[in-house]
Amino acid sequence: MDFHRHGAHKFPKAGLFASSAGRQWNGVAAELRSHPAGDLPAIVPTQMEITLAVRRSPNAHVSRKGAGIRQRTPVESGTIWLCPVGVGEDDINISAPLDEILHIYLPAERFDHLAALYGDARIRADAVRYLAGVEDPLLVQIGLSIHQELIRESSAGRMMVEAAALALTARIAQAYGHDRPETRARPATDAASPDRINRAVAFIRDNLERDLSVAEIAAVACLSPFHFTRMFKRVTGKTPYAFVSEERLKRARRLLTERKISLIDVALSSGFSSQGSFNTAFKRAVGRTPGEYRQHYS
């Protein structure tokens, strides 16, 4: 599924500040856009779209109509719009220019996996309500974490985004479905889960230079991504993203003490896509650039 083609079609006149195209994110995509005033073309989405206003746009309103529902919403920082799968929007108008609007796209399969995990067929992407002006601090927090990674790539950022997408899917299904599932007991904890998480930890440490995904590591542990992320933190005390990021920085610090290894090779061996992103993430975490660290500790 080409999420970015959807964005280009729906927002033909919008500016594009940042995009997840080329980031190899699995099962989630995001775009940071600016929008001029005017009308948008009619569209029927085939994926779940979550839109978040990162910044307030004074005197701006978004008017839209979908599934026969008319909405008019002021654009404040943290304003959220939900556009579910299959809801045709045939009348969208932006009254004034908008800055820093984040669009997050989730495939319908995300909701299918959640439904399979909890055994509830009512959890569907097309069961989410068509809503505007949603006030949900949790959705805002998740959206801003994806926004931060989108504009500034970090170590293990792909894993963080994929874990955030899982949380985003669960929150939307739980809070904004037409038929909210009845409260159910959580799936029973697998007594072998610590051993499974230990296998995942060993796999991570053996593959730090690779572009790891939550789904791949969960498969090593023989757990669903939803169950894996919850169990991983229970066993290790860290999210998968935080653990991978920490392990990559540990490897980088060790490699930097070896003079024969170039800085770009240290970056690639530690799982960074470029020396620039490595420099930024390393200094943010350690307080020194990789070159300064090497000079000080060697």
C-alpha atoms as one frame of an Amber mdcrd trajectory, in Angstrom:
protein
   0.000   0.000   0.000   1.421   3.374  -1.053   0.396   5.732   1.742   2.310
   8.626   0.228   0.420   8.422  -3.051  -2.755   8.955  -1.022  -1.286  12.107
   0.535  -0.200  13.495  -2.828  -3.685  12.878  -4.243  -5.622  14.315  -1.312
  -3.342  17.322  -0.769  -2.138  18.317  -4.260  -1.365  21.932  -3.306   0.074
  21.307   0.155   3.693  21.858   1.080   5.642  18.838   2.312   8.081  19.520
   5.161   8.949  15.906   6.004   7.903  12.424   4.909   8.465   8.861   6.057
   8.953   7.788   2.429  12.238   5.909   2.274  12.393   5.354   6.046  11.218
   1.710   5.708   8.635   2.111   8.456   6.474  -1.002   8.620   2.687  -0.618
   8.666   2.631   3.120   9.327   3.477   6.274   7.410   3.521   9.970   8.205
   3.793  13.317   6.462   4.275  16.796   7.860   2.541  19.320   5.621   1.467
  22.925   5.327  -1.855  23.645   3.647  -3.005  26.710   1.723  -6.556  27.995
   2.060  -9.001  26.419  -0.348 -10.896  23.239  -1.202  -9.541  19.688  -1.240
 -10.598  16.985  -3.734 -13.150  14.344  -2.784 -11.599  11.071  -1.698 -12.498
   7.708  -0.152  -9.525   6.504   1.952  -8.431   2.892   2.013  -6.399   3.416
   5.209  -6.983   5.019   8.594  -5.887   8.653   8.574  -5.143  10.544  11.796
  -4.464  14.257  11.375  -2.858  16.324  14.146  -2.319  20.082  14.225   1.161
  20.468  15.675   0.818  24.244  15.775  -2.128  26.638  16.137  -3.238  28.428
  12.973  -4.987  31.662  14.049  -8.444  32.275  12.586  -8.304  29.037  10.592
 -11.114  26.476  10.411 -11.431  23.173   8.614 -14.896  22.393   7.287 -15.523
  18.889   6.005 -18.335  16.454   5.284 -18.087  12.678   5.384 -20.683   9.947
   5.786 -23.313  12.690   5.711 -21.786  14.424   8.764 -20.839  18.105   8.522
 -18.009  19.368  10.778 -16.334  22.749  11.272 -13.294  22.811  13.537 -10.909
  25.597  14.635  -7.253  24.673  14.196  -5.609  24.765  17.613  -2.410  23.068
  18.710  -3.321  19.443  19.430  -6.516  19.380  17.352  -7.162  15.891  15.978
  -9.243  14.666  13.054 -10.053  10.998  12.355 -10.882   9.823   8.846 -11.643
   6.071   8.861 -11.372   3.568   6.039 -14.185   3.857   3.513 -15.644   7.179
   4.689 -15.942   9.344   1.586 -15.102  13.005   2.124 -16.795  15.013  -0.593
 -16.527  18.558   0.760 -13.357  19.767   2.522 -12.491  23.436   2.884  -9.585
  25.144   4.676 -10.423  28.742   5.549  -6.868  30.034   6.098  -3.323  28.693
   5.643  -2.281  25.924   8.046   1.256  25.276   9.299   2.693  22.019  10.621
  -0.129  19.556  10.108   0.866  15.948  10.762  -0.867  13.184   8.792  -0.448
   9.619  10.072  -1.661   6.656   8.005  -2.426   3.174   9.364  -3.435   0.189
   7.201  -6.681  -1.627   7.918  -4.599  -4.740   8.670  -3.376  -3.118  11.887
  -6.917  -3.293  13.252  -7.383  -6.854  11.956  -4.335  -7.991  13.947  -5.693
  -6.348  17.091  -9.076  -8.011  16.554  -7.381 -11.397  16.180  -5.343 -10.886
  19.356  -8.386 -10.096  21.494 -10.841 -12.302  19.634 -13.236  -9.448  18.905
 -14.398  -9.024  15.309 -15.899  -5.628  16.177 -12.437  -4.066  16.197 -12.319
  -2.922  12.578 -10.731  -0.021  10.741 -14.081   0.790   9.107 -15.811   0.864
  12.513 -13.936   3.961  13.685 -16.124   7.045  13.901 -15.659  10.061  11.630
 -14.616  12.693  14.168 -13.130  16.183  14.306 -11.848  18.263  17.204 -10.970
  15.149  19.211  -9.498  16.026  22.617  -7.278  13.130  23.567  -3.933  13.791
  25.318  -2.801  10.213  24.674  -3.309  10.505  20.911  -1.527  13.861  20.956
   1.424  12.396  22.859   1.748   9.467  20.465   1.393  11.742  17.448   4.057
  14.145  18.683   6.493  11.274  19.272   6.033  10.254  15.617   6.376  13.904
  14.576   9.658  14.216  16.468  11.107  11.141  14.783   9.873  12.328  11.398
  11.763  15.625  11.589  14.844  14.296  13.392  15.836  10.682  12.838  17.183
   8.912  15.908  18.773   5.613  16.793  16.171   2.833  16.635  13.629   5.410
  15.497  11.896   2.949  13.202  11.178   0.681  16.151   9.834   3.560  18.220
   7.467   4.608  15.423   6.195   1.074  14.881   5.566   0.651  18.613   3.798
   4.026  18.634   1.635   2.856  15.733   0.581  -0.193  17.743  -0.413   2.031
  20.658  -2.203   4.404  18.283  -4.208   1.566  16.759  -5.193   0.197  20.154
  -6.277   3.602  21.452  -8.389   4.392  18.393 -10.054   0.972  18.410 -10.751
   1.203  22.151 -12.035   4.766  22.303 -13.482   5.681  18.911 -15.089   2.570
  17.429 -18.796   2.480  16.596 -19.179  -0.668  18.713 -16.754  -0.443  21.596
 -15.733  -3.934  22.693 -16.913  -5.043  26.073 -14.274  -5.097  28.789 -12.393
  -8.349  28.481  -9.731 -10.012  30.496  -6.241  -9.520  29.150  -4.726 -12.498
  27.349  -3.172 -14.861  29.841   0.510 -14.248  30.450   2.679 -16.902  28.864
   4.880 -18.435  31.554   7.618 -18.857  28.949   7.590 -15.163  28.009  10.822
 -14.264  29.914  12.670 -16.910  27.876  11.088 -15.558  24.710  12.135 -12.024
  25.588  15.657 -13.256  26.301  15.733 -14.727  22.795  14.627 -11.372  21.444
  17.336  -9.568  23.430  20.008 -11.902  22.045  18.665 -11.366  18.519  18.772
  -7.591  18.952  22.380  -7.645  20.167  23.416  -9.847  17.245  21.738  -7.584
  14.687  22.297  -4.024  15.895  23.686  -2.928  12.527  20.455  -3.948  10.776
  17.253  -1.937  10.382  15.211  -3.875  12.930  11.432  -3.783  13.176   9.113
  -4.587  16.064   7.345  -7.223  13.969  10.609  -9.010  13.151  11.788  -9.133
  16.764   8.324 -10.190  17.964   8.450 -13.092  15.498  11.753 -14.235  17.040
   9.982 -14.283  20.426   6.965 -16.081  18.887   4.666 -13.329  20.169   2.305
 -10.939  18.432   3.681  -7.368  18.177   1.044  -6.155  20.661   1.855  -8.845
  23.235   5.597  -8.538  22.581   5.871  -4.805  23.267   3.950  -5.155  26.519
   5.898  -8.225  27.667   9.276  -6.791  26.628   8.863  -3.802  28.924   7.587
  -6.016  31.731  10.721  -8.203  31.524  13.428  -5.645  30.685  11.976  -2.450
  32.143  12.418  -0.737  28.766  10.445  -0.384  25.558  11.939  -2.212  22.556
  12.836   1.147  21.029  14.634   2.378  24.155  16.489  -0.922  24.531  17.721
  -0.987  20.926  18.723   2.668  21.091  20.693   2.075  24.289  22.434  -1.021
  22.890  23.395   0.806  19.695  24.916   3.671  21.646  26.829   1.180  23.825
  28.281  -0.412  20.699  29.122   2.999  19.257  30.985   4.035  22.409  32.988
   0.806  22.350  33.850   1.113  18.643  34.893   4.751  19.031  37.743   3.678
  21.295  39.200   1.706  18.373  41.138   4.167  16.240  41.249   1.919  13.174
  37.487   2.178  12.623  36.280   5.295  10.778  33.412   7.356  12.136  31.149
   6.425   9.219  31.847   2.716   9.827  31.050   3.190  13.524  27.751   4.809
  12.524  26.767   2.043  10.099  27.881  -0.744  12.454  25.723   0.790  15.166
  22.590   0.813  13.037  22.511   4.456  11.918  21.572   5.279   8.332  24.132
   8.096   8.021  26.967   9.752   9.887  24.849  12.900  10.254  22.022  11.134
  12.096  24.638   9.274  14.195  26.354  12.519  15.183  23.063  14.129  16.202
  21.775  11.147  18.209  25.141  10.482  19.872  25.630  14.058  21.023  22.066
  14.241  22.303  22.586  11.073  24.365  26.214  11.442  25.474  26.826  15.183
  25.449  29.766  14.970  23.026  30.069  14.423  19.300  31.524  11.044  18.274
  34.800  12.761  17.335  35.039  14.520  20.680  34.254  11.272  22.499  36.965
   9.406  20.578  39.533  12.120  21.275  38.702  12.193  24.980  38.573   8.463
  25.676  41.269   7.217  23.316
